């Protein structure tokens, strides 16, 4: 006969007998009588009485529950066509819950939040009856055992009695899951109930940085049944990642971003809930009994916040970006003050689109030592210049490439284009993403054009086989397969130390073939050389030898994806490559349904294509004369150029604009090139990037 623990409890007119065998299986004998309408806090369903909890029934720093109406109002009024929402610093998940009718992508670095997100937002089926029965059993059992919780946390944040129950319940949930008695969603629901129950009785002021000494433990642990929404999108995605890494792989119509505002690390404030959620039973130390939280620290709570935020926004792929950030600035103490300045938020967002700021008064969190007034929670809404969902990126990181400016440039192009000419195509970013019946890519750089012809004509599988063969032959790194540690390197410093000698061997072998017949292998070899070179650039000396030093990166997953997408589009689209000086291009082919995009080397900037007299004032003038002639033929064009850069002004361009100000229109663009100005010392000087159109 199987031994068991029998527990009987009476609650008003309810009598429940439950038996739990040592193998964890529950047996129930439930009898309910009487009228329960006088107990509104009790829910009666299917013969069981239980208390429930909802997503907002939890204390959490920065929780946006009280701002949901404000957030929903702005989104409803300003954002169209929202079918998917990503909440990448989700915390409790309150904001995500406001968009429950959409596809949700919910993320948080804290596992204790992630496990709750599975409970609230996962579409996995679960047994509500099973959850209710286990929670009723946990509530009514009497337990007095020594376990991880009693040994480390007795009479601190919780009484010894409650620690004993918390430890037992958490261990039992894991046993049930490991024995397949409950599924992942059911495990998450039980853990969520435990975390919410702990939060209700914790001997704290809302977080776990400290507990009140000599406090009376008047409340006992009570677990309530979480009630998730029943109409969840079956494609919801739940992540437990660094948001900056996550945004490399996801897309959504609306991305909501609510990063930490100040130096208060969430892993410090909620270390105990994180500990119980993970249940790895680590060593704890200090008065607050904290575990090691090194891997949970956020850059958004440090001096690195602005840089991290800029890198985050660069990766966002969405129609709309909605940022929550308060105006604490320097109103509080050092720990409470906001880490990112308003001017930086605006500067960074304006590179992506049109920005509007909305504000609402709020009460700032303090430790009771300050009376901070006139504080506001702000919403920064950025409407993307262009829906980047289908933007294709060049496999070459070409100097002056327009990929990051595409959201600003493309909306200014005409809608009806028969033939699109990319006269100085470079990496091809613009022509790749134009809606035209035919695209002609032209560049004077023979090597670039032949690389693209190789990708267009060679079988994609063969292309990748040749790339990988060269990487293996020269024993270059492949971090996507082996990681940085395998090469005794790290992401910050890069792979140059490992690759340097091997890269030089590849470069020497490539240069030995400069005077031989150029075949597909030669240009694949050049592509690999570019990938492993400094800043992935291309540069040849006067003798025709490739002479860039080794770079920090290698052929990673992102580059492989870009190349694969690029090749696919080359093979299915009406693309043609030509290799001419711009003055030798056959413009007689153009008519009024054609469109010419011109992105010449910039006369007043330092870049590899401007070395050795590559672009001169005479060529600049000749280009403008050409555009004037085409304008007389009613050929539409758009010219990208830099009017001002690092204290210099392009006088030739300025004079041309002034002569034609009645015919040509100037569009100012937000400027940002990381690879084209690394040699210039005064990086704080003004740069004016413009698009000039004749229509």
XYZ file of C-alpha atoms in Angstrom:
695
model
C 0.000 0.000 0.000
C 1.349 3.437 -0.954
C 1.972 5.723 2.015
C 0.523 9.233 1.792
C -0.010 12.552 3.535
C -3.662 13.298 4.275
C -4.833 16.864 4.845
C -8.338 18.081 5.628
C -9.317 21.731 5.846
C -12.563 23.603 6.411
C -13.239 27.002 4.862
C -16.712 28.311 5.795
C -19.125 25.818 4.192
C -16.403 24.033 2.230
C -14.756 20.779 3.158
C -11.887 19.476 1.099
C -9.942 16.313 1.715
C -6.839 15.810 -0.398
C -4.300 13.048 -0.401
C -0.793 13.404 -1.811
C 1.175 10.226 -2.367
C 4.937 10.456 -2.011
C 5.184 10.042 -5.770
C 3.506 13.437 -6.105
C 0.090 12.254 -7.391
C -2.970 14.073 -6.020
C -6.295 12.494 -5.007
C -9.294 14.620 -4.097
C -12.583 14.286 -2.207
C -14.394 17.619 -2.372
C -17.733 18.531 -0.830
C -19.224 22.013 -1.135
C -22.492 23.247 0.377
C -24.093 26.581 1.184
C -24.455 29.999 -0.421
C -21.175 31.678 -1.394
C -22.587 34.931 -2.756
C -21.567 36.610 0.499
C -17.893 35.925 -0.277
C -17.117 38.078 -3.367
C -13.352 37.484 -3.061
C -13.927 33.758 -3.535
C -14.510 32.328 -7.014
C -16.609 29.194 -7.349
C -16.137 27.132 -10.474
C -16.616 23.454 -11.279
C -17.095 22.615 -7.637
C -13.853 24.233 -6.404
C -13.314 27.350 -4.333
C -10.139 29.322 -4.891
C -8.704 32.815 -4.928
C -7.265 34.194 -8.146
C -4.550 36.632 -9.163
C -3.980 38.710 -12.278
C -0.852 40.018 -13.969
C -0.935 43.394 -12.220
C -1.116 41.957 -8.680
C 2.604 42.388 -8.070
C 4.906 45.139 -6.827
C 7.645 46.056 -9.291
C 9.880 49.072 -9.831
C 8.881 51.007 -12.940
C 5.697 49.002 -13.478
C 3.645 50.718 -16.203
C 0.254 49.311 -15.198
C -1.086 52.739 -14.187
C 0.061 54.165 -17.534
C -1.625 51.556 -19.729
C -4.529 53.812 -20.707
C -2.016 56.507 -21.697
C 0.030 54.046 -23.751
C -2.995 52.476 -25.441
C -4.426 55.897 -26.277
C -1.238 56.993 -28.061
C -0.929 53.723 -29.983
C -4.594 53.737 -31.023
C -4.377 57.343 -32.195
C -0.965 57.381 -33.893
C -0.118 53.824 -35.018
C -1.839 52.078 -37.926
C -1.784 48.439 -38.952
C -0.480 47.051 -35.662
C -0.736 43.261 -35.748
C 2.343 42.406 -33.685
C 3.897 44.021 -30.604
C 7.321 43.365 -29.077
C 7.881 44.313 -25.419
C 11.623 43.786 -25.042
C 12.110 44.992 -21.434
C 8.796 43.546 -20.328
C 9.240 43.384 -16.530
C 5.913 42.157 -15.147
C 4.445 42.073 -18.665
C 1.846 44.748 -17.884
C 2.300 46.613 -21.190
C 2.278 43.411 -23.234
C -1.011 42.506 -21.542
C -2.567 45.665 -22.995
C -2.056 44.239 -26.496
C -3.255 40.716 -25.806
C -5.260 40.718 -29.062
C -2.003 41.009 -31.070
C 0.849 38.638 -31.733
C 3.209 39.264 -28.792
C 6.973 39.022 -28.496
C 7.744 39.323 -24.787
C 11.254 39.430 -23.360
C 13.120 40.088 -20.139
C 16.637 39.356 -18.947
C 15.344 38.281 -15.529
C 14.277 34.627 -15.475
C 11.769 35.390 -12.708
C 9.944 37.662 -15.175
C 10.401 35.275 -18.098
C 8.758 32.381 -16.246
C 5.786 34.623 -15.454
C 5.570 35.634 -19.116
C 5.244 31.965 -20.062
C 2.382 31.722 -17.585
C 0.596 34.833 -18.853
C 1.331 34.799 -22.590
C 2.276 31.313 -23.799
C -0.391 29.649 -25.921
C 0.515 26.139 -24.701
C -2.551 24.298 -23.406
C -2.752 23.568 -19.681
C -5.128 22.010 -17.180
C -6.733 24.699 -15.078
C -8.193 22.052 -12.802
C -4.732 20.613 -12.186
C -3.323 24.056 -11.286
C -6.188 24.724 -8.877
C -5.789 21.383 -7.157
C -2.058 21.707 -6.625
C -2.355 25.251 -5.305
C -5.154 24.261 -2.910
C -2.974 21.456 -1.653
C 0.025 23.747 -1.130
C -2.121 26.270 0.718
C -3.565 23.752 3.138
C -0.563 21.597 3.856
C 1.407 21.967 7.057
C 5.129 21.636 6.514
C 8.041 22.006 8.894
C 11.198 20.863 7.159
C 14.713 22.161 6.734
C 15.502 23.057 3.143
C 17.441 25.556 1.035
C 15.079 28.394 1.952
C 15.106 27.837 5.708
C 18.879 27.511 5.816
C 19.459 30.772 3.961
C 16.464 33.054 4.488
C 14.698 32.173 7.781
C 13.432 35.264 9.610
C 14.799 37.709 7.039
C 12.383 38.458 4.208
C 10.111 35.635 5.407
C 9.488 33.719 8.620
C 11.064 30.331 9.042
C 7.643 28.726 8.663
C 7.008 30.385 5.331
C 10.557 29.657 4.162
C 9.915 25.988 4.847
C 6.777 26.048 2.716
C 8.373 28.086 -0.082
C 11.276 25.646 -0.273
C 8.982 22.614 -0.277
C 6.603 24.022 -2.889
C 9.379 25.080 -5.246
C 11.115 21.712 -4.976
C 7.834 19.877 -5.519
C 7.027 21.888 -8.648
C 10.370 20.857 -10.124
C 9.769 17.198 -9.257
C 6.348 17.299 -10.910
C 7.836 18.840 -14.043
C 10.766 16.411 -14.240
C 8.399 13.467 -13.867
C 6.128 14.832 -16.641
C 3.196 15.332 -14.270
C 2.960 18.937 -15.453
C 3.990 20.641 -18.711
C 6.076 23.792 -19.191
C 3.076 26.154 -19.000
C 1.730 24.447 -15.873
C 5.167 24.658 -14.247
C 5.278 28.366 -15.087
C 1.796 28.960 -13.675
C 2.673 27.263 -10.378
C 5.973 29.168 -10.065
C 4.198 32.419 -10.939
C 1.651 31.786 -8.182
C 4.510 31.173 -5.742
C 6.393 34.344 -6.752
C 3.248 36.469 -6.514
C 2.400 34.895 -3.166
C 5.896 35.633 -1.828
C 5.610 39.228 -2.994
C 2.380 39.694 -0.993
C 3.970 38.798 2.352
C 7.629 39.796 1.899
C 9.143 41.744 4.794
C 10.297 44.563 2.469
C 9.186 47.910 1.096
C 8.692 46.365 -2.338
C 12.140 45.070 -3.278
C 14.793 42.808 -1.795
C 17.749 45.113 -1.290
C 16.994 44.944 2.439
C 14.478 43.614 4.967
C 13.044 45.182 8.095
C 14.727 43.923 11.247
C 12.675 42.693 14.213
C 9.511 42.778 12.116
C 6.465 40.718 12.988
C 5.546 38.149 10.392
C 1.801 38.648 10.487
C 0.936 37.234 7.057
C 1.383 33.664 5.889
C 2.026 32.416 2.374
C -1.130 32.026 0.309
C -1.006 30.897 -3.294
C -3.625 32.167 -5.697
C -4.582 30.808 -9.104
C -3.192 32.872 -12.015
C -5.866 33.565 -14.613
C -4.274 34.200 -18.039
C -6.296 35.520 -20.940
C -7.849 32.672 -22.910
C -7.626 34.344 -26.325
C -3.866 34.355 -26.872
C -2.235 34.367 -30.287
C -0.791 30.924 -30.921
C 2.324 32.533 -32.454
C 3.330 34.453 -29.319
C 7.061 34.298 -28.585
C 8.624 34.453 -25.111
C 12.346 35.188 -24.654
C 14.845 35.416 -21.800
C 17.612 37.404 -23.512
C 19.601 40.599 -23.560
C 17.315 42.956 -25.515
C 20.225 44.199 -27.646
C 20.816 40.649 -28.862
C 17.134 39.829 -29.266
C 16.445 42.732 -31.629
C 18.896 41.250 -34.134
C 16.484 38.364 -34.721
C 12.925 39.702 -34.334
C 10.537 41.962 -36.244
C 7.251 43.527 -35.116
C 4.894 46.290 -36.196
C 5.389 48.046 -32.856
C 8.450 47.674 -30.624
C 7.909 48.964 -27.069
C 11.085 49.751 -25.133
C 11.093 50.453 -21.402
C 14.733 50.088 -20.301
C 16.005 50.665 -16.757
C 16.241 54.412 -16.153
C 18.818 54.705 -13.397
C 21.562 52.871 -11.532
C 19.176 50.581 -9.615
C 19.866 47.123 -11.011
C 16.735 44.953 -11.143
C 18.745 41.843 -10.345
C 19.732 43.493 -7.037
C 16.192 44.546 -6.206
C 14.648 41.146 -7.012
C 17.504 38.719 -6.389
C 15.443 36.529 -4.079
C 12.581 36.053 -6.535
C 15.179 35.357 -9.222
C 16.818 32.781 -6.964
C 13.540 30.964 -6.303
C 12.515 31.100 -9.977
C 15.802 29.634 -11.195
C 16.038 27.182 -8.279
C 19.706 26.472 -8.777
C 20.314 26.829 -5.015
C 23.423 29.028 -5.222
C 25.467 30.310 -2.310
C 24.208 33.597 -0.903
C 26.061 36.257 1.053
C 25.672 39.592 2.813
C 22.898 40.873 5.009
C 20.412 40.760 2.136
C 21.492 37.164 1.316
C 22.184 37.830 -2.355
C 23.434 35.333 -4.916
C 26.002 36.093 -7.622
C 24.262 38.319 -10.189
C 27.183 39.210 -12.455
C 25.532 37.916 -15.630
C 22.308 39.787 -14.914
C 23.743 43.297 -14.659
C 22.375 45.749 -17.228
C 24.425 48.335 -19.132
C 21.349 50.579 -18.988
C 22.071 51.176 -15.297
C 25.623 52.375 -15.986
C 27.563 54.987 -17.937
C 27.251 52.671 -20.942
C 23.492 53.309 -21.134
C 23.528 55.789 -24.034
C 25.813 53.632 -26.161
C 23.732 50.522 -25.423
C 20.532 52.403 -26.306
C 21.963 53.625 -29.618
C 23.053 50.107 -30.571
C 19.602 48.829 -29.601
C 17.690 51.325 -31.748
C 19.939 50.642 -34.753
C 18.772 47.010 -34.673
C 15.014 47.713 -34.430
C 12.982 46.484 -37.403
C 9.473 47.903 -37.034
C 6.965 50.457 -38.284
C 6.848 52.159 -34.897
C 9.155 52.421 -31.897
C 7.616 53.484 -28.577
C 10.020 54.399 -25.777
C 9.109 54.951 -22.121
C 11.575 57.145 -20.283
C 11.017 59.551 -17.392
C 12.383 63.066 -16.884
C 14.217 62.467 -13.601
C 17.422 63.938 -15.082
C 19.201 65.298 -11.967
C 16.168 65.716 -9.721
C 16.937 62.894 -7.317
C 20.036 61.292 -5.889
C 22.702 59.697 -8.059
C 20.983 56.316 -7.982
C 17.614 57.721 -9.092
C 18.722 60.043 -11.868
C 18.082 59.018 -15.486
C 21.118 57.630 -17.308
C 20.186 58.731 -20.842
C 19.686 62.403 -21.673
C 16.679 63.578 -23.655
C 18.860 65.076 -26.369
C 20.515 61.685 -26.907
C 17.172 59.852 -27.048
C 15.937 62.306 -29.683
C 19.192 62.244 -31.634
C 19.206 58.461 -31.777
C 15.512 58.066 -32.637
C 15.560 60.755 -35.319
C 17.932 58.591 -37.340
C 15.110 56.051 -37.633
C 12.139 58.300 -38.274
C 9.804 61.088 -37.212
C 9.696 61.519 -33.423
C 6.904 62.896 -31.209
C 7.069 63.143 -27.412
C 4.042 62.689 -25.139
C 4.113 63.190 -21.372
C 2.096 62.357 -18.271
C 2.685 63.256 -14.617
C 3.808 60.420 -12.379
C 5.064 59.788 -8.853
C 8.757 58.940 -8.791
C 10.039 55.993 -6.775
C 12.128 57.094 -3.804
C 13.362 55.522 -0.609
C 11.447 58.088 1.419
C 14.353 60.522 1.682
C 13.267 62.954 -1.003
C 10.183 64.791 -2.231
C 10.624 64.946 -5.990
C 8.018 67.048 -7.813
C 6.927 67.778 -11.372
C 8.037 64.409 -12.691
C 6.710 63.026 -15.896
C 6.688 59.709 -17.657
C 7.273 60.351 -21.355
C 6.506 58.336 -24.430
C 8.820 58.878 -27.384
C 7.001 57.665 -30.485
C 9.154 57.131 -33.556
C 7.384 56.516 -36.852
C 9.881 54.781 -39.092
C 10.672 56.488 -42.367
C 10.357 53.155 -44.059
C 9.084 49.717 -43.239
C 12.383 47.824 -43.048
C 10.813 44.392 -43.019
C 11.866 43.625 -46.585
C 15.059 45.677 -46.823
C 17.945 43.711 -48.296
C 21.471 44.468 -47.101
C 24.565 44.303 -49.249
C 27.037 41.538 -48.381
C 29.761 44.215 -48.532
C 30.227 46.815 -45.813
C 31.035 49.418 -48.472
C 32.356 52.817 -47.369
C 29.547 55.377 -47.559
C 26.949 52.649 -48.104
C 23.387 53.911 -47.750
C 21.785 51.013 -45.880
C 21.168 53.006 -42.680
C 19.854 55.974 -44.677
C 17.415 53.916 -46.769
C 14.457 54.642 -44.462
C 15.049 58.338 -45.142
C 15.954 58.137 -48.825
C 13.471 55.666 -50.317
C 10.259 57.537 -49.391
C 11.480 60.450 -51.541
C 11.833 58.308 -54.679
C 9.074 58.321 -57.350
C 6.546 55.499 -57.252
C 6.550 54.723 -60.976
C 10.024 53.680 -62.108
C 10.627 51.617 -65.226
C 14.451 51.565 -65.302
C 16.454 52.504 -62.211
C 20.113 53.429 -62.716
C 22.407 53.203 -59.675
C 25.264 55.133 -61.282
C 27.820 54.783 -58.450
C 26.387 51.576 -57.017
C 29.134 50.709 -54.523
C 27.630 47.997 -52.305
C 24.262 48.150 -54.166
C 22.185 48.930 -51.052
C 19.938 51.457 -52.833
C 19.257 49.664 -56.108
C 18.554 46.426 -54.245
C 15.600 47.998 -52.458
C 13.966 50.105 -55.167
C 10.649 49.126 -56.688
C 11.502 49.186 -60.399
C 10.994 46.880 -63.379
C 14.703 46.904 -64.176
C 17.778 47.964 -62.180
C 21.181 48.724 -63.687
C 24.101 48.803 -61.251
C 27.146 50.682 -62.481
C 30.508 51.325 -60.862
C 34.004 52.149 -62.062
C 35.449 49.622 -59.594
C 35.988 46.501 -61.702
C 36.567 44.252 -58.704
C 33.274 45.193 -57.057
C 31.263 44.630 -60.219
C 32.938 41.276 -60.845
C 32.239 40.112 -57.295
C 28.549 40.838 -57.886
C 28.604 39.151 -61.293
C 30.136 36.106 -59.595
C 27.339 36.003 -57.007
C 24.738 36.388 -59.756
C 26.101 33.667 -62.038
C 27.568 31.102 -59.644
C 25.291 28.596 -57.902
C 24.622 29.765 -54.329
C 25.535 26.425 -52.795
C 28.839 26.420 -54.694
C 29.504 30.007 -53.574
C 29.175 29.092 -49.907
C 31.213 25.927 -50.367
C 34.047 27.971 -51.881
C 33.895 30.532 -49.062
C 34.023 27.858 -46.369
C 36.781 26.019 -48.220
C 38.960 29.152 -48.198
C 38.241 29.772 -44.510
C 39.301 26.211 -43.724
C 42.309 26.297 -46.016
C 43.793 29.371 -44.334
C 42.555 28.302 -40.864
C 40.698 31.581 -40.344
C 38.270 31.932 -37.469
C 34.588 31.053 -37.761
C 33.056 32.410 -34.568
C 29.511 31.515 -35.626
C 30.443 27.839 -35.256
C 32.971 27.864 -32.426
C 32.534 31.136 -30.521
C 35.229 33.594 -29.468
C 36.644 31.581 -26.559
C 37.704 28.819 -28.938
C 40.181 31.316 -30.453
C 41.202 32.805 -27.077
C 39.442 36.046 -28.064
C 36.402 38.006 -26.928
C 33.715 39.996 -28.721
C 34.977 43.377 -27.497
C 38.572 42.985 -28.705
C 37.666 40.946 -31.763
C 39.533 38.205 -33.623
C 42.453 40.145 -35.114
C 45.073 38.559 -32.850
C 44.085 35.088 -33.982
C 43.545 35.877 -37.678
C 46.430 38.265 -38.388
C 49.060 35.837 -39.666
C 46.508 33.657 -41.456
C 44.932 36.692 -43.074
C 48.333 37.883 -44.367
C 48.891 34.453 -45.943
C 45.538 34.753 -47.719
C 46.305 38.317 -48.831
C 49.740 37.340 -50.178
C 48.319 34.432 -52.159
C 45.573 36.646 -53.566
C 48.018 39.346 -54.661
C 50.176 36.765 -56.447
C 47.238 36.160 -58.802
C 46.661 39.824 -59.718
C 48.073 39.456 -63.240
C 46.500 36.082 -64.006
C 43.129 35.335 -65.545
C 40.364 36.345 -63.152
C 37.824 33.580 -62.545
C 35.035 32.954 -60.026
C 37.518 31.563 -57.494
C 39.590 34.762 -57.685
C 36.588 36.934 -56.807
C 35.351 34.622 -54.059
C 38.874 34.820 -52.658
C 38.643 38.623 -52.798
C 35.278 38.516 -51.010
C 36.736 36.412 -48.175
C 39.670 38.818 -47.979
C 37.260 41.763 -47.656
C 35.251 40.001 -44.935
C 38.362 39.492 -42.799
C 39.881 42.917 -43.555
C 39.793 46.085 -41.455
C 36.196 47.342 -41.293
C 35.365 44.906 -44.132
C 36.660 47.483 -46.597
C 38.305 47.169 -50.029
C 41.509 48.995 -50.953
C 44.268 48.416 -53.522
C 47.627 50.214 -53.734
C 49.178 51.716 -56.883
C 50.599 48.320 -57.819
C 47.139 46.744 -57.798
C 47.723 44.859 -54.550
C 45.105 44.527 -51.838
C 46.713 46.224 -48.836
C 44.252 46.522 -45.953
C 45.269 45.043 -42.554
C 43.313 42.349 -40.740
C 39.989 43.248 -39.122
C 38.263 42.312 -35.873
C 35.403 40.233 -37.294
C 34.884 37.171 -39.450
C 32.264 35.453 -41.610
C 29.551 35.406 -38.960
C 25.895 34.390 -39.149
C 24.721 37.913 -39.965
C 27.087 38.179 -42.940
C 26.068 34.739 -44.182
C 22.373 35.689 -44.020
C 23.000 38.970 -45.844
C 24.923 37.158 -48.582
C 22.265 34.468 -48.940
C 19.445 37.018 -49.260
C 21.522 39.095 -51.667
C 22.234 36.140 -53.971
C 18.569 35.069 -53.930
C 17.508 38.535 -55.082
C 20.188 38.713 -57.770
C 18.866 35.511 -59.314
C 15.161 36.390 -59.321
C 15.291 40.118 -60.168
C 15.958 41.985 -63.395
C 19.403 43.245 -62.359
C 22.267 44.145 -64.693
C 25.840 45.135 -63.768
C 28.010 47.493 -65.836
C 31.556 48.699 -65.273
C 31.934 52.239 -66.646
C 33.189 55.644 -65.681
C 30.052 57.721 -65.057
C 30.723 59.914 -68.096
C 30.917 56.831 -70.347
C 27.549 55.426 -69.292
C 24.993 55.240 -72.119
C 22.358 57.741 -70.956
C 20.603 57.583 -74.345
C 18.762 54.548 -72.948
C 16.931 56.704 -70.401
C 13.464 58.153 -70.866
C 10.963 59.977 -68.662
C 9.963 56.709 -66.938
C 13.573 56.121 -65.890
C 15.128 57.254 -62.629
C 18.788 58.002 -61.951
C 20.268 57.730 -58.470
C 23.694 59.337 -58.061
C 25.890 58.707 -55.003
C 29.393 59.823 -56.049
C 32.520 59.830 -53.886
C 32.326 62.778 -51.514
C 34.828 65.471 -52.380
C 35.319 66.753 -48.813
C 35.544 63.454 -46.910
C 38.325 60.953 -46.288
C 37.563 57.468 -47.591
C 39.433 54.697 -49.388
C 37.787 55.502 -52.729
C 39.117 59.088 -52.516
C 42.725 57.980 -52.173
C 45.169 58.286 -55.085
C 43.118 61.079 -56.679
C 40.045 58.920 -57.176
C 37.615 61.850 -57.175
C 38.529 65.424 -58.108
C 36.928 68.865 -58.347
C 36.905 68.516 -62.138
C 34.913 65.291 -61.913
C 32.548 66.933 -59.425
C 31.821 69.760 -61.875
C 31.443 67.320 -64.786
C 28.843 65.360 -62.810
C 26.728 68.447 -62.141
C 26.900 69.464 -65.798
C 25.686 65.977 -66.694
C 22.749 66.221 -64.273
C 21.759 69.602 -65.713
C 21.663 68.083 -69.219
C 19.559 65.147 -68.037
C 17.194 67.522 -66.258
C 16.566 69.313 -69.582
C 15.526 65.920 -70.985
C 13.038 65.498 -68.085
C 15.053 62.601 -66.663
C 14.326 62.348 -62.951
C 17.300 62.053 -60.617
C 18.289 62.083 -56.952
C 21.789 63.029 -55.813
C 23.258 61.996 -52.446
C 26.110 64.139 -51.161
C 27.656 65.845 -48.165
C 27.368 69.628 -48.169
C 29.300 70.148 -44.927
C 31.654 67.787 -43.112
C 34.047 68.295 -40.215
C 34.437 72.016 -40.790
C 34.619 71.835 -44.611
C 32.006 72.962 -47.131
C 31.627 71.584 -50.635
C 31.632 74.946 -52.434
C 31.164 73.385 -55.870
C 28.014 71.634 -54.683
C 26.749 74.723 -52.838
C 27.204 76.946 -55.900
C 25.439 74.405 -58.110
C 22.504 74.247 -55.675
C 22.245 78.045 -55.555
C 22.256 78.275 -59.356
C 19.441 75.765 -59.600
C 17.398 76.481 -56.478
C 14.288 77.085 -58.580
C 14.544 73.624 -60.164
C 16.133 71.381 -57.529
C 14.951 70.577 -54.033
C 17.161 69.798 -51.000
C 16.224 67.140 -48.448
C 18.362 67.042 -45.283
C 19.203 63.600 -43.930
C 20.337 62.424 -40.505
C 24.007 61.588 -41.011
C 25.739 58.515 -39.538
C 28.642 56.585 -41.077
C 30.838 54.579 -38.775
C 33.380 53.499 -41.365
C 33.894 56.567 -43.556
C 35.285 59.099 -41.082
C 37.501 57.144 -38.717
C 40.577 59.151 -39.743
C 39.074 62.542 -38.904
C 39.960 63.906 -35.500
C 37.144 66.423 -34.950
C 34.233 64.010 -34.866
C 32.018 66.500 -33.051
C 31.965 68.939 -35.980
C 28.774 69.442 -37.993
C 27.999 67.217 -40.961
C 25.179 67.960 -43.399
C 24.106 65.005 -45.522
C 21.641 65.934 -48.274
C 19.509 64.405 -50.992
C 18.927 66.701 -53.999
C 16.035 65.904 -56.342
C 14.701 67.516 -59.528
C 11.042 66.525 -59.191
